[in-house]
Short mmCIF file of C-alpha atoms in Angstrom, two decimals:
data_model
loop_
_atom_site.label_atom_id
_atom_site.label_comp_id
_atom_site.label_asym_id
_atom_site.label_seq_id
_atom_site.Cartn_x
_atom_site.Cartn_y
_atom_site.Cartn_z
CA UNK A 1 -46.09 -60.11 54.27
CA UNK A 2 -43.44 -62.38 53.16
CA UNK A 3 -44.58 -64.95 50.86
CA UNK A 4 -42.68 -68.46 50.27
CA UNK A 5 -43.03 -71.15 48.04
CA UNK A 6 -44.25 -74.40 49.41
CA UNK A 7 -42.32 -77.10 49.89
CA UNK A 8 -42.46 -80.77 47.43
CA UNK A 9 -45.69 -82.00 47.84
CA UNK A 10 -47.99 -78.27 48.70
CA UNK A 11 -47.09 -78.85 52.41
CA UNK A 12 -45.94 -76.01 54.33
CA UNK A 13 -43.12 -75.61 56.55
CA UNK A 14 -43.50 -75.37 60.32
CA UNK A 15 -42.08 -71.99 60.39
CA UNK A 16 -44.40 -70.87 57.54
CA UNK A 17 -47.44 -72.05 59.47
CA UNK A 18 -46.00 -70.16 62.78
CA UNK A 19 -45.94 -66.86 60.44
CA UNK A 20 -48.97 -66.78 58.29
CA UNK A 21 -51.22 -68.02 61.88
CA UNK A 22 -49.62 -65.19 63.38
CA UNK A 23 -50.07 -62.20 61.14
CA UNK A 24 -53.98 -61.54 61.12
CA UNK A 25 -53.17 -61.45 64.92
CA UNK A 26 -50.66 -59.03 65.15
CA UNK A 27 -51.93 -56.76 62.43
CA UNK A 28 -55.68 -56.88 64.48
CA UNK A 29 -54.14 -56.83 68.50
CA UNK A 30 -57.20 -55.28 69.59
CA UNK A 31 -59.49 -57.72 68.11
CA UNK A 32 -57.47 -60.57 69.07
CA UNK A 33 -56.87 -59.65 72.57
CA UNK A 34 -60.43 -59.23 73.27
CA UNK A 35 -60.94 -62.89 71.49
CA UNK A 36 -58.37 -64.19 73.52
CA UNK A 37 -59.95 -62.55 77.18
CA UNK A 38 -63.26 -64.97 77.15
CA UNK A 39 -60.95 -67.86 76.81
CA UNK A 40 -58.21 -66.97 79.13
CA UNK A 41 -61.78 -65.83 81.75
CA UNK A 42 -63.10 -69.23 81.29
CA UNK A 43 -59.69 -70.92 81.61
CA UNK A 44 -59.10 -69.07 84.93
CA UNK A 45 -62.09 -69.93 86.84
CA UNK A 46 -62.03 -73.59 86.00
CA UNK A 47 -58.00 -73.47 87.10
CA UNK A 48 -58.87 -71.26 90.11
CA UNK A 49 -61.60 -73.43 91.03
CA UNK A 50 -59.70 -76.81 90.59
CA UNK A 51 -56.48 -74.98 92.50
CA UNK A 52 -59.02 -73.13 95.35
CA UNK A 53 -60.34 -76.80 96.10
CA UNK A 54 -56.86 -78.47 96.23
CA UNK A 55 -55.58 -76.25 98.19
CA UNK A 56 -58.27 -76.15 100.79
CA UNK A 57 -58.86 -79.55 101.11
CA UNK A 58 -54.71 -79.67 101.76
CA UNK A 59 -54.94 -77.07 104.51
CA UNK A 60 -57.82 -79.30 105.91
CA UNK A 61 -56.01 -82.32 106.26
CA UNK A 62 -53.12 -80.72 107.35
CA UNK A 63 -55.10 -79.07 110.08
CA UNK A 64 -56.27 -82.50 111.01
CA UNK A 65 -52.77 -84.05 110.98
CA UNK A 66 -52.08 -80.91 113.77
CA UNK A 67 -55.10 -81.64 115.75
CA UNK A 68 -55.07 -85.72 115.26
CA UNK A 69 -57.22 -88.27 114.06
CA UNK A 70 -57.06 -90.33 117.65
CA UNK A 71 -59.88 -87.86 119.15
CA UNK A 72 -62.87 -90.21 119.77
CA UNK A 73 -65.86 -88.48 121.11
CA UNK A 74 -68.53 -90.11 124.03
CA UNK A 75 -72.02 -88.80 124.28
CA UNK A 76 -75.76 -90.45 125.58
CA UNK A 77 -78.27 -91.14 123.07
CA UNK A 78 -81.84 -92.61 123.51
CA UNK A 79 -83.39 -94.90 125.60
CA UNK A 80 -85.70 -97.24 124.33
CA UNK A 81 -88.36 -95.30 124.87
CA UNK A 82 -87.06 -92.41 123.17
CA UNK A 83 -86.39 -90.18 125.75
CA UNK A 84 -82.67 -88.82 126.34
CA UNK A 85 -80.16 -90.75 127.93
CA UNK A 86 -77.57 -90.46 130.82
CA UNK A 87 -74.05 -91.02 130.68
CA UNK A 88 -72.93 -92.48 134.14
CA UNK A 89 -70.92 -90.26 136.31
CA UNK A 90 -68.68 -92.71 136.49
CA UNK A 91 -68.03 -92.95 132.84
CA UNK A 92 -64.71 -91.11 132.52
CA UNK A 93 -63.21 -92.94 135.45
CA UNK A 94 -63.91 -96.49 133.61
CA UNK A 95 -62.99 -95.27 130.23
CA UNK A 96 -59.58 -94.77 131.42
CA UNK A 97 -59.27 -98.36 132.28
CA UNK A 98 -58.33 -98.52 128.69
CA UNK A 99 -55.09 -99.50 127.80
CA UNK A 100 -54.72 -97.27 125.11
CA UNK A 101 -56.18 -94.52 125.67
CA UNK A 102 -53.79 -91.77 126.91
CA UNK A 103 -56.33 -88.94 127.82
CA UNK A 104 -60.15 -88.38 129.36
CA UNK A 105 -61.76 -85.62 129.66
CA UNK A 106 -65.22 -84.33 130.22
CA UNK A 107 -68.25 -81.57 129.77
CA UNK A 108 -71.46 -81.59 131.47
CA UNK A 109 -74.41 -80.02 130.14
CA UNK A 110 -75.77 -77.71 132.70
CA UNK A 111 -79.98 -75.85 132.28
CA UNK A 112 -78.16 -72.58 132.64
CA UNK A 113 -77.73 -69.64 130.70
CA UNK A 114 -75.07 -66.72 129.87
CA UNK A 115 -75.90 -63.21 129.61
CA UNK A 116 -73.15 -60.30 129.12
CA UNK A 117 -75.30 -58.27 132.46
CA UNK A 118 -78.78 -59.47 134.07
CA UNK A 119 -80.45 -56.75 131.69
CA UNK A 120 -80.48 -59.06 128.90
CA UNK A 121 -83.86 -60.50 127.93
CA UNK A 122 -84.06 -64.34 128.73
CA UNK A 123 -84.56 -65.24 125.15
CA UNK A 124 -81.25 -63.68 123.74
CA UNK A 125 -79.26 -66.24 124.85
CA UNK A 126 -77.25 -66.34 121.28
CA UNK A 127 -77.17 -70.24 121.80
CA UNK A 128 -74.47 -70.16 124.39
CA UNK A 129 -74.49 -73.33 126.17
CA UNK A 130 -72.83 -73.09 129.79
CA UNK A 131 -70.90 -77.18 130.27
CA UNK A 132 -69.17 -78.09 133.34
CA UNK A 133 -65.90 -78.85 132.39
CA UNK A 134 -62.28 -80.72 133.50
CA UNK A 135 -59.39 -79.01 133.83
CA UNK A 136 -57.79 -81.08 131.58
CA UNK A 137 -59.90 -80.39 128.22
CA UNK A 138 -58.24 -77.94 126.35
CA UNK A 139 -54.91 -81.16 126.78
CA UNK A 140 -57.20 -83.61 125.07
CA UNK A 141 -58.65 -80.66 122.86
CA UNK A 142 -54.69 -79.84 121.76
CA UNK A 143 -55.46 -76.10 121.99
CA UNK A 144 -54.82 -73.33 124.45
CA UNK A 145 -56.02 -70.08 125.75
CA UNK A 146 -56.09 -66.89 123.76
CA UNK A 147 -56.08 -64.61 126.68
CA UNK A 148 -56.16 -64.96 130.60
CA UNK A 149 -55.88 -68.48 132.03
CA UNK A 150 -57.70 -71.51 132.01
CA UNK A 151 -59.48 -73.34 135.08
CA UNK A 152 -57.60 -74.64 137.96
CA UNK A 153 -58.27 -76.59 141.57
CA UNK A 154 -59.17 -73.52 142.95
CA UNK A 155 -60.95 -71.74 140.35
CA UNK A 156 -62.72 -75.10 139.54
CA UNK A 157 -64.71 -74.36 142.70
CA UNK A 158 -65.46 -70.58 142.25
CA UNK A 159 -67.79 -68.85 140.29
CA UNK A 160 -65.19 -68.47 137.58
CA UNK A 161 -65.51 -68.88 133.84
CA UNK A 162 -63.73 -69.72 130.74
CA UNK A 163 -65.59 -68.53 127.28
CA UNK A 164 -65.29 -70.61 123.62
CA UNK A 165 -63.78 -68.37 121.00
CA UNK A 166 -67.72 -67.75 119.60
CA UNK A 167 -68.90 -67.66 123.11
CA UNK A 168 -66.43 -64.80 123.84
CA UNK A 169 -67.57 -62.85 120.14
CA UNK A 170 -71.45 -63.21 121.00
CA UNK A 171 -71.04 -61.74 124.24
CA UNK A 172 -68.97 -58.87 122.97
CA UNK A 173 -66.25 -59.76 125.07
CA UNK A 174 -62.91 -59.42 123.63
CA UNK A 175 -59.49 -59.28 126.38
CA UNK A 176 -59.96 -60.95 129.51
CA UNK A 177 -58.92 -57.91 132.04
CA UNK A 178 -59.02 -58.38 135.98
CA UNK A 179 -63.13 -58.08 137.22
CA UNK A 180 -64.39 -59.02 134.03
CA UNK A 181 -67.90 -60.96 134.56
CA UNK A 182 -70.71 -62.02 132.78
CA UNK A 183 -74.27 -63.09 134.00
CA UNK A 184 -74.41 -66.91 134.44
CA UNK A 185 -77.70 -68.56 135.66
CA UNK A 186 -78.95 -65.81 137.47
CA UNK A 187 -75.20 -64.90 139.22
CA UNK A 188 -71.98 -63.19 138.01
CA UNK A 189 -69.05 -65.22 137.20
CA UNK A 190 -65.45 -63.74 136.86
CA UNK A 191 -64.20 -64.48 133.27
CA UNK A 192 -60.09 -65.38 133.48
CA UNK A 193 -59.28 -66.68 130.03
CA UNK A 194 -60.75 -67.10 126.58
CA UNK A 195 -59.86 -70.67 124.40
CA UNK A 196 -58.88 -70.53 120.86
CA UNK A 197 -61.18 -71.60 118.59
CA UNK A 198 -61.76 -75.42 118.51
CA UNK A 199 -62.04 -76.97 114.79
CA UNK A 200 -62.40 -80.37 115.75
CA UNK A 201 -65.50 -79.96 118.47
CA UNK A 202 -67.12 -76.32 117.46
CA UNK A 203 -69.45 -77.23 120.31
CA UNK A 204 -66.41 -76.08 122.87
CA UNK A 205 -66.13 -72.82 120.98
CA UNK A 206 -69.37 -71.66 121.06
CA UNK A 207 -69.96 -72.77 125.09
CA UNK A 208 -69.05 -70.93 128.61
CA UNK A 209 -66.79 -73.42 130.51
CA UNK A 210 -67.21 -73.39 134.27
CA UNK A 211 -65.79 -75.74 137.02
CA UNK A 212 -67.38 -79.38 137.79
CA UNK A 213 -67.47 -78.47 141.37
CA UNK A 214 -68.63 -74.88 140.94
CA UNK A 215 -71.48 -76.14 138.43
CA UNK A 216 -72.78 -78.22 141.41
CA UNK A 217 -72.66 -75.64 143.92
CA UNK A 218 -73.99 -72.58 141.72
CA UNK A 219 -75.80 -74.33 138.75
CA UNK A 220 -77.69 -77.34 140.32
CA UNK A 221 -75.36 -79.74 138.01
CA UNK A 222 -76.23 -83.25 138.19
CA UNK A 223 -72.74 -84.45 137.44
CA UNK A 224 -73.57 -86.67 134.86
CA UNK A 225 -71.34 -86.17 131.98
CA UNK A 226 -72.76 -85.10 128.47
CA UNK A 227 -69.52 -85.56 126.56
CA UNK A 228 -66.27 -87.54 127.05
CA UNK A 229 -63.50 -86.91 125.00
CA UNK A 230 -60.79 -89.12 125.01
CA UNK A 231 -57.73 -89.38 122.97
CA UNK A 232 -56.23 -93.13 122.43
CA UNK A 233 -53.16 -94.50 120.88
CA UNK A 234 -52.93 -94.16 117.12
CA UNK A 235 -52.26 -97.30 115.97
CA UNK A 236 -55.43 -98.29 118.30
CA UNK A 237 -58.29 -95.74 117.69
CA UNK A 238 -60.37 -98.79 115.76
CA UNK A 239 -59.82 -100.79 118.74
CA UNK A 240 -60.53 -98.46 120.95
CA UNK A 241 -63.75 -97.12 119.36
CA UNK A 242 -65.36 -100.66 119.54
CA UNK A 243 -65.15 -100.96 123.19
CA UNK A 244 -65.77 -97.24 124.66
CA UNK A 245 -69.74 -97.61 124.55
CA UNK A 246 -69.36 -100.65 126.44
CA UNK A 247 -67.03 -99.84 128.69
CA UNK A 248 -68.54 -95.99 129.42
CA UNK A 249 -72.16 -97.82 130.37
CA UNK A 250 -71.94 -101.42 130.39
CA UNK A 251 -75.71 -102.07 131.36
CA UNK A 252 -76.91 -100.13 128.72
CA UNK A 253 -74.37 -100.05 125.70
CA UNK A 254 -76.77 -99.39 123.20
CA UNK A 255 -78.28 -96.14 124.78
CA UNK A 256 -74.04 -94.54 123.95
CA UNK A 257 -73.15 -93.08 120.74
CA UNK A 258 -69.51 -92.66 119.65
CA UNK A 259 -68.23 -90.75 116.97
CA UNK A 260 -64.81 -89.84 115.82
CA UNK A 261 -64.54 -85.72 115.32
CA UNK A 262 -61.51 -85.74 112.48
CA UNK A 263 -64.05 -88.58 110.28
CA UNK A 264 -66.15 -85.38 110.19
CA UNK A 265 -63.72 -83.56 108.72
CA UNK A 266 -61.96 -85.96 106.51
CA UNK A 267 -65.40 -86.53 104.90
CA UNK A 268 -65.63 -82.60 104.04
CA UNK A 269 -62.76 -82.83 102.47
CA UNK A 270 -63.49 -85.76 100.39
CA UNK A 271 -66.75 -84.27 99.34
CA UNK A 272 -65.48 -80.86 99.39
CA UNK A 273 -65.91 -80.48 95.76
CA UNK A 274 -69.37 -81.36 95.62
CA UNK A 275 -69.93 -77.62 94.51
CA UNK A 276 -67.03 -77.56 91.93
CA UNK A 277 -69.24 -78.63 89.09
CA UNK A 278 -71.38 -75.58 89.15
CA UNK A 279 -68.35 -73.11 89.00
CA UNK A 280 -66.97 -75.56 86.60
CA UNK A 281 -69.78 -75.26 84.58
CA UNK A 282 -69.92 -71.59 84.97
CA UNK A 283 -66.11 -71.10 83.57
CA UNK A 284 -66.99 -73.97 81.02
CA UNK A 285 -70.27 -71.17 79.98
CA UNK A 286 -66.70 -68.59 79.89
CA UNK A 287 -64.97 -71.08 77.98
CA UNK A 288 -67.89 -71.30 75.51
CA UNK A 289 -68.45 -67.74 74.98
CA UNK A 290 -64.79 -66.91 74.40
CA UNK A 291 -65.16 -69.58 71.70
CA UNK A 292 -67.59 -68.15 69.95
CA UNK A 293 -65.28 -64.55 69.96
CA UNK A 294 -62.86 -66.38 68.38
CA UNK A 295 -64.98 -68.25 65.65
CA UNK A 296 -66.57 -64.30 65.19
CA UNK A 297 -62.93 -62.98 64.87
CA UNK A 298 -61.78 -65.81 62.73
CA UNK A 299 -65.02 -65.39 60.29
CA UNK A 300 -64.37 -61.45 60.05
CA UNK A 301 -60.71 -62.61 59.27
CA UNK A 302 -61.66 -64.32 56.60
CA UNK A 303 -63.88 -61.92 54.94
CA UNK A 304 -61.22 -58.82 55.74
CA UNK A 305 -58.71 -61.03 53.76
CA UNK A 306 -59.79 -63.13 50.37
CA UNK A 307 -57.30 -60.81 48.34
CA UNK A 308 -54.61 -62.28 50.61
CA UNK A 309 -56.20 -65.75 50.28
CA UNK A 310 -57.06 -65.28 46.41
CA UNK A 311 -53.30 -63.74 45.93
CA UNK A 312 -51.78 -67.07 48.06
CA UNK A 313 -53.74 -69.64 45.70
CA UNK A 314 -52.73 -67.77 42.54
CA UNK A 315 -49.63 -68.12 43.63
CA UNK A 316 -49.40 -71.78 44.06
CA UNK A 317 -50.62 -72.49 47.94
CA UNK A 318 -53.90 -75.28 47.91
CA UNK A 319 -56.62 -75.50 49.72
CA UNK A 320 -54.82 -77.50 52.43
CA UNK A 321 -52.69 -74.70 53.17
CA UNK A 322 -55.16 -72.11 53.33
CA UNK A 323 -57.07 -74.33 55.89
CA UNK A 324 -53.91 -74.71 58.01
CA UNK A 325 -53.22 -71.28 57.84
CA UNK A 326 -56.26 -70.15 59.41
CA UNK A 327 -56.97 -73.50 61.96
CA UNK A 328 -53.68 -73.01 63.16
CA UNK A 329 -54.43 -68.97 63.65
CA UNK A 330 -57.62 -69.36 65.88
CA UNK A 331 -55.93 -72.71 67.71
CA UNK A 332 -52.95 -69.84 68.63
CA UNK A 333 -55.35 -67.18 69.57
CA UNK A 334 -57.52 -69.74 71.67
CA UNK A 335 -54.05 -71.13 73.40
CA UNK A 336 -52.84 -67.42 73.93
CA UNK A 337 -56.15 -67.08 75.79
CA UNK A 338 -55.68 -70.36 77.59
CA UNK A 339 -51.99 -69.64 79.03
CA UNK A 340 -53.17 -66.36 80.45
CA UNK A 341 -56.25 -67.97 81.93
CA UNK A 342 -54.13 -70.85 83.62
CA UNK A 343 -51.34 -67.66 84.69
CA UNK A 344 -54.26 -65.77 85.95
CA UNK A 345 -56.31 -69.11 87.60
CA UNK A 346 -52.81 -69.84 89.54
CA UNK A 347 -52.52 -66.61 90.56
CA UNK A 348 -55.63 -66.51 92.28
CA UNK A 349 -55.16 -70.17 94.16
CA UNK A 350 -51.85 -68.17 95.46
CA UNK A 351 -53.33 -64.84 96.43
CA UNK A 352 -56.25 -66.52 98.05
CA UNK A 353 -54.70 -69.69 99.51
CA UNK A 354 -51.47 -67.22 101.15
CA UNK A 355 -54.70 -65.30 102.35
CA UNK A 356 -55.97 -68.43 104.28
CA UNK A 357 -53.09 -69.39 105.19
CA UNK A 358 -53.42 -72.91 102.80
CA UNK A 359 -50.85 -74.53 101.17
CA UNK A 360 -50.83 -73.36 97.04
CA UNK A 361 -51.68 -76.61 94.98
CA UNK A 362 -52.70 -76.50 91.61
CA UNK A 363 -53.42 -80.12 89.81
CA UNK A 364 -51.91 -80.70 86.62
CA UNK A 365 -55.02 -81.54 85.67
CA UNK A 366 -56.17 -77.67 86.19
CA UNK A 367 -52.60 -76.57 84.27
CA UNK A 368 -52.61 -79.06 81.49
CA UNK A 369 -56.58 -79.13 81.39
CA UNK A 370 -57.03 -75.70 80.92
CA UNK A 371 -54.88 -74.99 77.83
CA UNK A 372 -56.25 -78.59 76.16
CA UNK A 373 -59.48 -77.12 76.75
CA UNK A 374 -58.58 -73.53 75.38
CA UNK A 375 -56.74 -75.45 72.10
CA UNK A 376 -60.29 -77.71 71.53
CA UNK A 377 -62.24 -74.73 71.79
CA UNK A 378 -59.66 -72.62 69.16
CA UNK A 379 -59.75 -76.18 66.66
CA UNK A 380 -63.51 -76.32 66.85
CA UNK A 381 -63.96 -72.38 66.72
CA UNK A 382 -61.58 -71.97 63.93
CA UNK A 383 -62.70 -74.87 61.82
CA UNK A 384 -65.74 -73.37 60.18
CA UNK A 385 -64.43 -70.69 58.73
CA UNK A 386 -61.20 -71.75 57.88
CA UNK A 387 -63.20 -74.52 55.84
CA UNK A 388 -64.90 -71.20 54.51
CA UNK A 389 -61.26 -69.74 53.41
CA UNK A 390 -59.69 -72.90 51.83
CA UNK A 391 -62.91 -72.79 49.33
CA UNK A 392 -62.62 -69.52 48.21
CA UNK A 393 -61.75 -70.23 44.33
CA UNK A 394 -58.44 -67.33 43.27
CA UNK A 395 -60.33 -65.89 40.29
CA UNK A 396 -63.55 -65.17 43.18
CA UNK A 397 -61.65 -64.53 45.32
CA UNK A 398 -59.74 -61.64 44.07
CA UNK A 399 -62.39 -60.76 42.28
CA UNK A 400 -64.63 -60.44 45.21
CA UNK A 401 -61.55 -58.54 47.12
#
């Protein structure tokens, strides 16, 4: 190793501080990389975990910008007594009296159940709920079928149904092909199409859609409406939303509950990282342990080298120096650790976020974070026993070397 003479004053130049910090960690690679993995470990997860939760939270609200926040959603609640209550089959009709709502659709509830054949024990009904339902939802639903077609007039009065993306899974159903049936309260209906799945109301994905008229005629459907979905003007939703209960049941307001399906959702989102602290605090446990690899490597350091640290105050360097020398080595072994942790964290978001299909976002506060997090740990790691170095006397020193 090259030795220099301090400058005025028994500072040391920048350059000098760059060298001596980085010799015990090239001339020990092994030690130092292995010092350097429990910080960049820790480093990752906390990036990952910051990036993972940015990044999903972004593909949820752009999800709900695709589906719309102007869904609102109309279903009975209690009576006063505490017993269920009825929408009025006239519900839909008045609700689009509104002026700004711009679509209303329906489901009805109906006591049946769906089987995949009539061999299927009555209690395996995989929570499949059969609705009557207008040929207009999947419109006011903004999705579509994944196979076959969806109800029509004429359909709408058969013994023909549509199956929710779950539905379709629990009944081992996959492609719709012609004479394809499943066992519906006690009959077979035809199955012609299969929705996509439904993020904003999961209840549609998990049901067996059938006609309103064909639910009266083969279910015993009341035709009483157990949820009315209705999509209003934008700029109106609030507006809206305070006069549907009113307007779906005026005689008995109070027994109607409204909710709006994307609030749902943007509430996840906001509390999505509700479960960040405990990976946080599991790469902070990382963090910590790769700290205490680099205050082990940085104590070994010191005892594999008190000839070089005897020789260097001999020849003129103080104690200052010697305690630069050595902070500044385990801050650079902590930050090498930190910049592959926040290379390796981003990496991950990517993978993982192209995987789901997510946009990537990473906070700054996960890049710059990370390494101010990996250079505290290497300052407070590396402070004890460079502290230990810069009071190493020459003559003991060398003479312990």
């Amino acid at each position: 190793m090259t030795l220099t003479a301090p400058p005025p004053g028994g500072g040391m130049h920048v350059a000098d501080v760059a060298r001596t910090a980085s010799v015990g960690l090239r001339t020990r690679r092994m030690r130092a990389a292995l010092s350097a993995l429990g910080i960049a470990i820790g480093v990752a997860a906390m990036v990952a975990v910051l990036g993972l939760s940015a990044s999903s939270q972004a593909g949820l609200l752009a999800e709900i910008d695709k589906l719309g926040t102007n869904l609102l959603r109309v279903s009975p609640g209690q009576t006063l007594t505490g017993e269920d209550a009825k929408l009025p089959e006239e519900a839909p009709a008045m609700i689009r009296r509104i002026g700004p709502v711009e679509n209303v659709q329906s489901t009805g509830s109906t006591e049946a159940s769906a089987y995949r054949n009539p061999y299927i024990p009555s209690a395996n009904t995989n929570a499949i709920a059969v609705n009557a339902a207008s040929l207009g939802l999947p419109g006011a639903l903004r999705t579509s079928v994944s196979q076959g077609t969806y109800l029509n007039a004429a359909t709408a009065k058969q013994p023909v149904a549509v199956l929710g993306a779950t539905a379709a899974k629990r009944l081992g159903i996959s492609m719709v092909h012609s004479g394809a049936r499943i066992w519906v309260g006690g009959q077979w209906f035809y199955v012609t199409g299969i929705l996509k799945s439904v993020r904003l109301t999961p209840e549609i994905n998990s049901s067996v859609l059938v006609g309103w008229d064909a639910a009266r005629k083969y279910l015993d459907f009341d035709g009483h409406p157990s949820t009315v979905y209705v999509r209003a003007d934008t700029d109106q939703v609030t507006a809206v939303q305070g006069v549907l209960a009113a307007t779906a049941n005026p005689e008995k307001a109070e027994e109607v509950n409204v909710s709006q399906p994307s609030a749902a959702l943007e509430a996840r989102a906001a509390t999505q990282s509700a479960l960040n602290g405990l990976f946080l605090g599991l790469g902070a446990v990382a963090l910590l342990v790769g700290g205490i690899g680099v205050a082990n490597t940085m104590v070994i350091s010191v005892l594999e080298r008190r000839s070089e640290i005897g020789l260097r105050r001999a020849l003129g360097a103080t104690k200052g120096n010697i305690l630069i020398q050595f902070l500044s080595e385990a801050v650079l072994l902590a930050a090498m650790g930190g910049a592959a942790g926040v290379a390796l964290g981003g990496l991950a978001t990517a993978v993982y976020a192209q995987i789901k299909g997510w946009a990537t976002v990473v906070p700054m506060l996960a890049w710059g974070g990370g390494l101010i997090a990996a250079v505290v740990i290497g300052v407070l790691a590396g402070l004890l026993p460079a502290l230990r170095a810069a009071r190493l006397q020459p003559t003991e020193a060398l003479r312990i070397a």
